[in-house]
PDB file of C-alpha atoms in Angstrom:
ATOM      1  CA  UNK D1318      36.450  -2.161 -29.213  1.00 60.00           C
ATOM      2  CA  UNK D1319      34.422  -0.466 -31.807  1.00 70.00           C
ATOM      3  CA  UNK D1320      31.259  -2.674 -33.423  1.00 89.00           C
ATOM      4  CA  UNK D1321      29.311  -0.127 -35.422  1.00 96.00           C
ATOM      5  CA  UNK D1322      32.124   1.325 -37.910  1.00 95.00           C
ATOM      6  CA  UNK D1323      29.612   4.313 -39.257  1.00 96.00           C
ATOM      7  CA  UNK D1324      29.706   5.893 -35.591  1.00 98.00           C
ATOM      8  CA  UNK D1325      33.457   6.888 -36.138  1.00 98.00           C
ATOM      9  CA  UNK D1326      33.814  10.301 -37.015  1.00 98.00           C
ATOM     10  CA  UNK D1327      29.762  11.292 -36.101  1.00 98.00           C
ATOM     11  CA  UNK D1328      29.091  14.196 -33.782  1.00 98.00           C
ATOM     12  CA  UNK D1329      27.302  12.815 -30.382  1.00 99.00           C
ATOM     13  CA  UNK D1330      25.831  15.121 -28.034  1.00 99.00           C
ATOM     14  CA  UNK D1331      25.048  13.365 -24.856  1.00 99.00           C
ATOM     15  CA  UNK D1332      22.995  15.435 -21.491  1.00 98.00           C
ATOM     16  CA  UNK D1333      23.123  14.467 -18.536  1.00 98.00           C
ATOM     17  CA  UNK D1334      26.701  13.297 -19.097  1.00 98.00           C
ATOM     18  CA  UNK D1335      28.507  13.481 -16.456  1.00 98.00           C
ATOM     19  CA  UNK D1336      27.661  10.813 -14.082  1.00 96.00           C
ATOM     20  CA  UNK D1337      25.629   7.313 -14.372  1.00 96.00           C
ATOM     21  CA  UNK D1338      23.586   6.526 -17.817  1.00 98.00           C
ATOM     22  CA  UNK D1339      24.705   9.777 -19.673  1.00 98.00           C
ATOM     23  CA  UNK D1340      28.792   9.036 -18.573  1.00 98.00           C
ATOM     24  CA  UNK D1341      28.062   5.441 -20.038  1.00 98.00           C
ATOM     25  CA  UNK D1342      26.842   6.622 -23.112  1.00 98.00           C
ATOM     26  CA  UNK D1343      29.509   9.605 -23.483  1.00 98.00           C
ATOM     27  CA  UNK D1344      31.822   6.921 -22.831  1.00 98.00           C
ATOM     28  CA  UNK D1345      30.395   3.869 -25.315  1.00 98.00           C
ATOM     29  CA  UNK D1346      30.362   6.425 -28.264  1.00 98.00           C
ATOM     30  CA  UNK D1347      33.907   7.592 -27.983  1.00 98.00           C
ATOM     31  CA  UNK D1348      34.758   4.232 -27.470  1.00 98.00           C
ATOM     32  CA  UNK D1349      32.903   3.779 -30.844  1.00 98.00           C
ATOM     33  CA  UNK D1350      34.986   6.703 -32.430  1.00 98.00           C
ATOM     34  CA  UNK D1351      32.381   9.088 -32.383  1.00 98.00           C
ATOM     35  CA  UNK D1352      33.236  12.891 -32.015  1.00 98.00           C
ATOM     36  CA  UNK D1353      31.314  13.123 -28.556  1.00 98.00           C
ATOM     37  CA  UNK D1354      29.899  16.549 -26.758  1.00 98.00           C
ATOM     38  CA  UNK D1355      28.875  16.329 -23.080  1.00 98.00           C
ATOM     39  CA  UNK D1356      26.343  18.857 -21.565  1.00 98.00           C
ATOM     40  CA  UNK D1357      25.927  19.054 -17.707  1.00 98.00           C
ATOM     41  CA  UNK D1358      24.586  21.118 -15.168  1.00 98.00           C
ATOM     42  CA  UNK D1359      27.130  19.917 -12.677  1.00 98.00           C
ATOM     43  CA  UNK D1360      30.297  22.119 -13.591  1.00 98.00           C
ATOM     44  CA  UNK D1361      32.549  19.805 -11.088  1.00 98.00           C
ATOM     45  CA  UNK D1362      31.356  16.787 -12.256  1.00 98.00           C
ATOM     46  CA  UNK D1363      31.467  17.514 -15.848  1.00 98.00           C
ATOM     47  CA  UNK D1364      34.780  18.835 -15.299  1.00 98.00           C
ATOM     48  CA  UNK D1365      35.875  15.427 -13.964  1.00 98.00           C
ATOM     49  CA  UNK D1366      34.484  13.737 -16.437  1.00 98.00           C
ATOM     50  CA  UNK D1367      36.381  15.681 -18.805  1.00 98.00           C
ATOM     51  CA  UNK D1368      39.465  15.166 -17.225  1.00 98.00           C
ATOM     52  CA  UNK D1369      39.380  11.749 -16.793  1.00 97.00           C
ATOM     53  CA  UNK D1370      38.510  10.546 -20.093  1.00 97.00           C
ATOM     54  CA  UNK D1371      40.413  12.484 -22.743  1.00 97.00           C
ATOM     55  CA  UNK D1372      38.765  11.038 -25.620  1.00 97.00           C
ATOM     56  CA  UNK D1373      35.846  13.203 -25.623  1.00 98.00           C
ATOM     57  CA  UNK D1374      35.940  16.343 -27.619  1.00 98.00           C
ATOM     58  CA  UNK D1375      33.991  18.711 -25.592  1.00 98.00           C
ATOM     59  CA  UNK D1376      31.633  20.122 -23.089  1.00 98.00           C
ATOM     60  CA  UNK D1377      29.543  22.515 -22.238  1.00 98.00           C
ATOM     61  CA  UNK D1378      27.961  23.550 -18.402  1.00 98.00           C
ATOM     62  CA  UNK D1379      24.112  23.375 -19.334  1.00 98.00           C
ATOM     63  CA  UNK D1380      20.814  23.826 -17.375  1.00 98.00           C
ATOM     64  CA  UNK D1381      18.659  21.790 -20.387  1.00 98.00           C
ATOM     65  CA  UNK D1382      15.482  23.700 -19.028  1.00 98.00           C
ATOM     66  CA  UNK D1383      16.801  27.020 -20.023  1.00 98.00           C
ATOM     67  CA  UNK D1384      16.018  27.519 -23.286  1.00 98.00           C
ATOM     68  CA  UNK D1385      19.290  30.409 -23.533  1.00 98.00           C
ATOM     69  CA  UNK D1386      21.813  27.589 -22.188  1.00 98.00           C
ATOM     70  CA  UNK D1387      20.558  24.925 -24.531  1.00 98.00           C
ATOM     71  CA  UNK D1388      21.129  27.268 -27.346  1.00 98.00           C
ATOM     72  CA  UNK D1389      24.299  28.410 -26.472  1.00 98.00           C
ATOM     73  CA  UNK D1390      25.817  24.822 -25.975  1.00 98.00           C
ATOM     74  CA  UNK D1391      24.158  23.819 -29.443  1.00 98.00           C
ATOM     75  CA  UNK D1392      26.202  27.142 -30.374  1.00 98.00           C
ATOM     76  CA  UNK D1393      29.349  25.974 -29.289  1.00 98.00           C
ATOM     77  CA  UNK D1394      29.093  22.482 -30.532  1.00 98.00           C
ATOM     78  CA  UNK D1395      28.236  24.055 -34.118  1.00 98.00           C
ATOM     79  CA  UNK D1396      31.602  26.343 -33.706  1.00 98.00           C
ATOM     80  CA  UNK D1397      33.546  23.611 -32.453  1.00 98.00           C
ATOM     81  CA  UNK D1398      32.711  20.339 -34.299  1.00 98.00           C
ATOM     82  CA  UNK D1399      30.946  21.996 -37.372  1.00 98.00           C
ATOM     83  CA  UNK D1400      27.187  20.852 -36.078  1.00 98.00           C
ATOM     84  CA  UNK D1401      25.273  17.643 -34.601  1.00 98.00           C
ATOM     85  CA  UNK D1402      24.731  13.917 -35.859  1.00 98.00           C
ATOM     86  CA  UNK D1403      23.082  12.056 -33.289  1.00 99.00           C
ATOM     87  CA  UNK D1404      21.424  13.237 -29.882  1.00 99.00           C
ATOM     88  CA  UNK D1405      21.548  11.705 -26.796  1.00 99.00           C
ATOM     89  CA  UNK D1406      19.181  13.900 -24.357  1.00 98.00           C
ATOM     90  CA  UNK D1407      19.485  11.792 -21.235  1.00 98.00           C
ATOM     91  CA  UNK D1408      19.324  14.482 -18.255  1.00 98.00           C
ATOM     92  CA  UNK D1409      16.646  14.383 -15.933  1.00 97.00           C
ATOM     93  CA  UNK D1410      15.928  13.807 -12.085  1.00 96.00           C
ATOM     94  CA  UNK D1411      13.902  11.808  -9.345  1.00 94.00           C
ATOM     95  CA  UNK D1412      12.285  13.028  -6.314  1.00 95.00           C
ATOM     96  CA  UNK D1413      10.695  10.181  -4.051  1.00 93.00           C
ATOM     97  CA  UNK D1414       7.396  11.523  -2.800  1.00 96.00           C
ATOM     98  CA  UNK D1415       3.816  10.690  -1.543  1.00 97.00           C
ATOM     99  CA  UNK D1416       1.574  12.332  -4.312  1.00 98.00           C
ATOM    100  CA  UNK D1417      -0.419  14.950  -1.784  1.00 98.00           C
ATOM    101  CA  UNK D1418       3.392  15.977  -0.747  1.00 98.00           C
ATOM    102  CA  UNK D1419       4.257  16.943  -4.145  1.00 98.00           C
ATOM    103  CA  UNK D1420       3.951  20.571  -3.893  1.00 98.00           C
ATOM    104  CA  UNK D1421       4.006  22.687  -7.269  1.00 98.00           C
ATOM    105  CA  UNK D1422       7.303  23.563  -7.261  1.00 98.00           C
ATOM    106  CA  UNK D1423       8.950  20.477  -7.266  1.00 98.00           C
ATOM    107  CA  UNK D1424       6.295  19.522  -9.902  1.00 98.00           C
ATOM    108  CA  UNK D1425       7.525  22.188 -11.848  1.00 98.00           C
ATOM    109  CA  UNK D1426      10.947  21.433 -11.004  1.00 98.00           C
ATOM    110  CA  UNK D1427      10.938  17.739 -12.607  1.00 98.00           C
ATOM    111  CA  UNK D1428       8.875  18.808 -15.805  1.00 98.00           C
ATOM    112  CA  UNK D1429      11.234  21.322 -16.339  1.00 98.00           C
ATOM    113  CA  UNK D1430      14.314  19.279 -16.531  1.00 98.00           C
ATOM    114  CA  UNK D1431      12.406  16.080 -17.700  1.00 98.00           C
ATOM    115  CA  UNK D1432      10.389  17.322 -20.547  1.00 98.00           C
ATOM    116  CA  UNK D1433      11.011  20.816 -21.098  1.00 98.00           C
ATOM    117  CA  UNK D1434      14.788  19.942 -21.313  1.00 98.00           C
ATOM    118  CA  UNK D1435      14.034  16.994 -23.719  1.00 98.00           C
ATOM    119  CA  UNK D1436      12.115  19.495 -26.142  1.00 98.00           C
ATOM    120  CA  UNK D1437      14.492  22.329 -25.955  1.00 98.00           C
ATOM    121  CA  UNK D1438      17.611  19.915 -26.568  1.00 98.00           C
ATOM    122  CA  UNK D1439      15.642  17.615 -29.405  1.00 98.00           C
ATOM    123  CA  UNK D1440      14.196  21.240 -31.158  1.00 98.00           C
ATOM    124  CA  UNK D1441      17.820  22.427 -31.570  1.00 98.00           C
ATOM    125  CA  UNK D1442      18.941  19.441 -33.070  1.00 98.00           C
ATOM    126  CA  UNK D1443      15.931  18.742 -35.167  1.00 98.00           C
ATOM    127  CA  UNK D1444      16.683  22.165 -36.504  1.00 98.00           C
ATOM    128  CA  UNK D1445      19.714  21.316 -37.718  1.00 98.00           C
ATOM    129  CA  UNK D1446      19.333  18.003 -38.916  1.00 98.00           C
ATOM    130  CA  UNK D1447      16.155  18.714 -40.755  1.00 96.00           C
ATOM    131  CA  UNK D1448      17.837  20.918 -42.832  1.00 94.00           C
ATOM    132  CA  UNK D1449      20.850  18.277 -43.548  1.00 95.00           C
ATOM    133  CA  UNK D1450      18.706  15.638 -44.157  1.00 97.00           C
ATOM    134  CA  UNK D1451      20.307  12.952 -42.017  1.00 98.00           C
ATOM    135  CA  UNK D1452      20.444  12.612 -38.020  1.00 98.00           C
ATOM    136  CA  UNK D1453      19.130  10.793 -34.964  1.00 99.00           C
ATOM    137  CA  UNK D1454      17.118  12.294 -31.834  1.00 99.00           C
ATOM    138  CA  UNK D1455      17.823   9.754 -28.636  1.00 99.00           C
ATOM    139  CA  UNK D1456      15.854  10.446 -25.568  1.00 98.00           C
ATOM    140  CA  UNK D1457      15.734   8.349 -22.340  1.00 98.00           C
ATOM    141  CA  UNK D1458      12.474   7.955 -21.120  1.00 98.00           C
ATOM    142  CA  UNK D1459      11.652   5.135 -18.510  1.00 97.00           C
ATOM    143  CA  UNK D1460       9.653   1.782 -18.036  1.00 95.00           C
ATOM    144  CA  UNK D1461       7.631   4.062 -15.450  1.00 95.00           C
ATOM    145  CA  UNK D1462       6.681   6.101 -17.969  1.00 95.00           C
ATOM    146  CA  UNK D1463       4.744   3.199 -19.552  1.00 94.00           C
ATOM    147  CA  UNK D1464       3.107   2.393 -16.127  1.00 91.00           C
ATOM    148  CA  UNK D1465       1.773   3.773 -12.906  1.00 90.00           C
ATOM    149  CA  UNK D1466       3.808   3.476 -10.100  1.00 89.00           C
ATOM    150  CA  UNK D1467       3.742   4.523  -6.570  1.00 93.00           C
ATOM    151  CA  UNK D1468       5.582   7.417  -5.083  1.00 95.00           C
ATOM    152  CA  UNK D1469       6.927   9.116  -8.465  1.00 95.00           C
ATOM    153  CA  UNK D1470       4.039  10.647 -10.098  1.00 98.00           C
ATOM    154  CA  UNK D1471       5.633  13.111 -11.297  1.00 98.00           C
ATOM    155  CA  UNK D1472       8.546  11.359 -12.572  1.00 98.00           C
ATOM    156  CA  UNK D1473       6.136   8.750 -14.323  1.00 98.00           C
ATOM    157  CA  UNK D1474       4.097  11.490 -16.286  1.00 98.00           C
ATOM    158  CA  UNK D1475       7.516  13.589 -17.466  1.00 98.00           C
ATOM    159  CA  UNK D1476       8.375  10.313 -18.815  1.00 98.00           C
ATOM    160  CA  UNK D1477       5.229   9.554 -20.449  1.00 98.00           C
ATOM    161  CA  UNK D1478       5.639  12.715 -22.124  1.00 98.00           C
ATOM    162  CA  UNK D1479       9.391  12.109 -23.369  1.00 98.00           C
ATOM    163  CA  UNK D1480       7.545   8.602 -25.160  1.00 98.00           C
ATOM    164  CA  UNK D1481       5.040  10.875 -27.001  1.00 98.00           C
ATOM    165  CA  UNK D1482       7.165  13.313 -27.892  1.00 98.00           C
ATOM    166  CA  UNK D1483       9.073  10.917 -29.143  1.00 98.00           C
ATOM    167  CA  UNK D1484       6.592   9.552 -31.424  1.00 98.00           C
ATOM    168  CA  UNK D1485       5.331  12.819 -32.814  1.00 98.00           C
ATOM    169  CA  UNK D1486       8.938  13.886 -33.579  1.00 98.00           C
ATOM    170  CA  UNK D1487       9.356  10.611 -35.344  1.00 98.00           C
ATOM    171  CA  UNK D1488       5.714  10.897 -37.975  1.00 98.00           C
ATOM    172  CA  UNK D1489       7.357  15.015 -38.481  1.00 98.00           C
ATOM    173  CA  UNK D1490      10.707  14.096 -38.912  1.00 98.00           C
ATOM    174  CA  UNK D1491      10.612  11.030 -40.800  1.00 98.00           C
ATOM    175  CA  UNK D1492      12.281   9.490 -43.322  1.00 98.00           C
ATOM    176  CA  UNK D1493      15.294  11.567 -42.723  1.00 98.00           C
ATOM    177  CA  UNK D1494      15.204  12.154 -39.175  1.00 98.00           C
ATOM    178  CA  UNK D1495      14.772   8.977 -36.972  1.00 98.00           C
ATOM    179  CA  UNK D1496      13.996   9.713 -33.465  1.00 99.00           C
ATOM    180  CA  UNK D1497      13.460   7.016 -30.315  1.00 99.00           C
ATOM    181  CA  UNK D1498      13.654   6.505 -26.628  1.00 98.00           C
ATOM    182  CA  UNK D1499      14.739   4.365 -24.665  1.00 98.00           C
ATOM    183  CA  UNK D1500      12.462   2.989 -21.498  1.00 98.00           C
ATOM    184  CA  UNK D1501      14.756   1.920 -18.316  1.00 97.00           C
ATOM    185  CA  UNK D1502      13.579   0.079 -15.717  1.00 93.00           C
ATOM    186  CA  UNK D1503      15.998  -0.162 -12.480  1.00 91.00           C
ATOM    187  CA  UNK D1504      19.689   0.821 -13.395  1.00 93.00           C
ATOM    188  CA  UNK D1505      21.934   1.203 -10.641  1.00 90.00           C
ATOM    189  CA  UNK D1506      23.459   4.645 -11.321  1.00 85.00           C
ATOM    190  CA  UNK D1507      24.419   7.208  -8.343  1.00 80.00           C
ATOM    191  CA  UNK D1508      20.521   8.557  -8.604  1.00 73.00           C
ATOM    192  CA  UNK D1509      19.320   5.216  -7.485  1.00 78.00           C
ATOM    193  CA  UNK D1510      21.917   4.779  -4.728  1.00 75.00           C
ATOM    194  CA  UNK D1511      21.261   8.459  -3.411  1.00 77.00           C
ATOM    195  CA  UNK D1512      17.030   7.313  -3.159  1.00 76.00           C
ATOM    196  CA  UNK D1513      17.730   3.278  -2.122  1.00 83.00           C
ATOM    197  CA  UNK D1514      19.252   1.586   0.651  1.00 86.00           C
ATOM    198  CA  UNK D1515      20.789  -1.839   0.599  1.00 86.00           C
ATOM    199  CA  UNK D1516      17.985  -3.958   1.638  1.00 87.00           C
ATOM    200  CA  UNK D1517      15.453  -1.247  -0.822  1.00 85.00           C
ATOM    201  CA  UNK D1518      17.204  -2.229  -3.539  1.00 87.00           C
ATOM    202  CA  UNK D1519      17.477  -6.307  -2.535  1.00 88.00           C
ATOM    203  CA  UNK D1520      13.541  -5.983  -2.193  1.00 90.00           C
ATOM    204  CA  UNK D1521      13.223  -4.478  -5.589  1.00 88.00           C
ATOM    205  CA  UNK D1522      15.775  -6.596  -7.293  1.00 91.00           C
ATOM    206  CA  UNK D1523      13.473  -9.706  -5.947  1.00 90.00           C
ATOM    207  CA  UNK D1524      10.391  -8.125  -8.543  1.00 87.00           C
ATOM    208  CA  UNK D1525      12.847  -8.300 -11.658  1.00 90.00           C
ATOM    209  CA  UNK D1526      12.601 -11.185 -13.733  1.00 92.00           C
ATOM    210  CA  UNK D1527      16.629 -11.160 -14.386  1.00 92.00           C
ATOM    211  CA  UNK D1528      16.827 -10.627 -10.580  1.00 92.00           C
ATOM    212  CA  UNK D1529      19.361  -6.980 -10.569  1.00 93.00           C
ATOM    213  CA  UNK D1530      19.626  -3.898 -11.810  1.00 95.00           C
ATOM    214  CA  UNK D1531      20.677  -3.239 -14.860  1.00 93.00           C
ATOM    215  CA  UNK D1532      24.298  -1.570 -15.330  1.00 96.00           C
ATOM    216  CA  UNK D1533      24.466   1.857 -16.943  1.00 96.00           C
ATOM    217  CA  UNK D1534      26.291   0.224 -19.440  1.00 97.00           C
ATOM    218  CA  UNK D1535      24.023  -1.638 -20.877  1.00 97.00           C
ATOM    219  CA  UNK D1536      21.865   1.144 -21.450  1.00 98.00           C
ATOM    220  CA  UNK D1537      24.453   2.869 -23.378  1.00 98.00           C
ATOM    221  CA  UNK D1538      25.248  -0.252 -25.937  1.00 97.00           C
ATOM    222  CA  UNK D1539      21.375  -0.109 -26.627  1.00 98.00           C
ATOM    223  CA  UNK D1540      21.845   3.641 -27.218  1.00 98.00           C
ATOM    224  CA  UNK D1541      24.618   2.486 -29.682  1.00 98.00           C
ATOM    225  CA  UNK D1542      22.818   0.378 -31.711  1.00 98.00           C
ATOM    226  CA  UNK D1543      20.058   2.381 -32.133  1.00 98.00           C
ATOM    227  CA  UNK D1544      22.329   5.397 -33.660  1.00 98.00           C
ATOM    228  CA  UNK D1545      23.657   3.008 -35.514  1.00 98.00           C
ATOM    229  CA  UNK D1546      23.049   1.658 -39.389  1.00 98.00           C
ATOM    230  CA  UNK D1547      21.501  -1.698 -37.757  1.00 98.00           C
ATOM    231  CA  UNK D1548      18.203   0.206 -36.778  1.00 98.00           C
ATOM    232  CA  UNK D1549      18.364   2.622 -39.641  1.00 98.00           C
ATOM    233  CA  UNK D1550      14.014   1.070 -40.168  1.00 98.00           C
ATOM    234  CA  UNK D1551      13.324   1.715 -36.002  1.00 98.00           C
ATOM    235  CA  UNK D1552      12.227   5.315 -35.815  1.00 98.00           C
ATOM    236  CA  UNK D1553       8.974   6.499 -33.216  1.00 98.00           C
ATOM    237  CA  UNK D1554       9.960   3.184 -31.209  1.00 98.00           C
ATOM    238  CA  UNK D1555       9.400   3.756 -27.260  1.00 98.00           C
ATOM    239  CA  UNK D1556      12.061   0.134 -26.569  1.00 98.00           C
ATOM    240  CA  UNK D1557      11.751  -1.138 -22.680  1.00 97.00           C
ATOM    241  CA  UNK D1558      15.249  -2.510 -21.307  1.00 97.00           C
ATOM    242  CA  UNK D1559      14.168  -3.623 -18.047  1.00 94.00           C
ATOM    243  CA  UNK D1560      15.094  -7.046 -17.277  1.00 94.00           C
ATOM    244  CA  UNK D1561      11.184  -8.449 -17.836  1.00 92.00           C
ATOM    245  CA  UNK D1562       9.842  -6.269 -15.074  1.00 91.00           C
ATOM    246  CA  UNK D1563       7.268  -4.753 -17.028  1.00 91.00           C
ATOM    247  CA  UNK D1564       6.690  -7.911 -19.271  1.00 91.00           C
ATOM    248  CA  UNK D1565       3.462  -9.182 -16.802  1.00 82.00           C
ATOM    249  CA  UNK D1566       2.982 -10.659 -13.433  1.00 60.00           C
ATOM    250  CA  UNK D1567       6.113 -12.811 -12.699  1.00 50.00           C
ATOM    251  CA  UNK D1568       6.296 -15.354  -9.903  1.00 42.00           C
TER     252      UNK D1568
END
């Protein structure tokens, strides 16, 4: 059922969109009548996506952190649904390590695909909607990106980066141009299952105030709303959905 009327018809690109928060959002825009676009790197899984839910328009097979496939899916969206509305850049990865066994290239690895992808995807589209006048830059960032926390240090500080990105985008961009990121804390998508056992995640779900995970739908409603008309006056906002983990010391 749709609840924000002025997403029907827009042109959604969504990364990362073929499994977990990205597949969410993909499918919470459609649902909202929104023209939506799905970039992956997985060419199965974005296939299957595809497949199973015919309401999106299209797709492209996309490594965000090469600056020749961003461009050529921005390309194809242009040729196909006549340009770009609203951005969802969502892609990224997690690699659970001590810090002194992160060697360079896996440090290189996650910036690539956590921050370089976020810049190449949110240049192209600033491009475009700079010279409309009118658009909205998404990015997921993370609650850990806000914090320090043990055993993803590189993780944390690609996701710092994503919330200050976000910010300078927003002071450039504005007042046609809003751009914001959203802050996750624990969202039980196949990423977390692949890194967490059972009783990992029943430990971690015991330090959230709300006491689970959050669903990847969830994410994607707040996604929603902030493409929609409701937060047309939020723009450089870094917004934490996280259940209260972050919110202090709880006990």
């Amino acid at each position: 059922m749709a609840r924000f009327e002025e997403l029907r018809g827009k042109r959604v690109m969504v990364t990362g969109a073929a499994s977990g928060i990205g597949l969410a959002t993909a499918q919470r825009f459609a649902k909202e009548g929104a023209k939506v676009f799905l970039l992956d790197n997985n060419a199965a899984a974005l296939d299957g996506a595809m497949k199973e839910n015919s309401q999106f328009a299209s797709s492209a097979v996309c490594d965000v952190s090469k600056e020749s496939d961003v461009m050529a899916a921005f390309e194809k969206m242009d040729r196909e649904l006549g340009g770009i509305d609203v951005l969802v850049s969502n892609a990224g990865i997690s690699i659970r390590s001590d810090f002194v066994d992160i060697t360079l290239a896996q440090w290189k690895k996650v910036m690539d695909i956590n921050l370089d992808g976020m810049f190449l995807c949110a240049r192209e589209a600033a491009r475009r909607m700079k010279d409309r006048k009118d658009g909205v830059i998404l990015m997921t960032a993370s609650s850990n990106g806000t914090e320090g926390h043990r055993w993803y240090t590189d993780y944390n500080a690609s996701k710092a980066g994503v919330i200050l990105l976000t910010k300078s985008m927003a002071l450039e961009l504005a007042p046609n141009v809003r751009v914001n990121c959203v802050c996750p804390g624990y969202v039980l998508t196949p990423m977390q299952r692949a890194e967490y056992t059972d009783e990992m995640l029943a430990q971690t779900n015991e330090g959230i105030p709300m006491k689970r995970h959050a669903e990847p739908e969830e994410i994607a409603a707040l996604f929603a709303f902030l493409a929609s008309d409701d937060a047309k006056y939020i723009t450089g906002a870094d917004i934490r959905i996280d259940g209260g983990e972050t919110a202090g010391l709880y006990s």
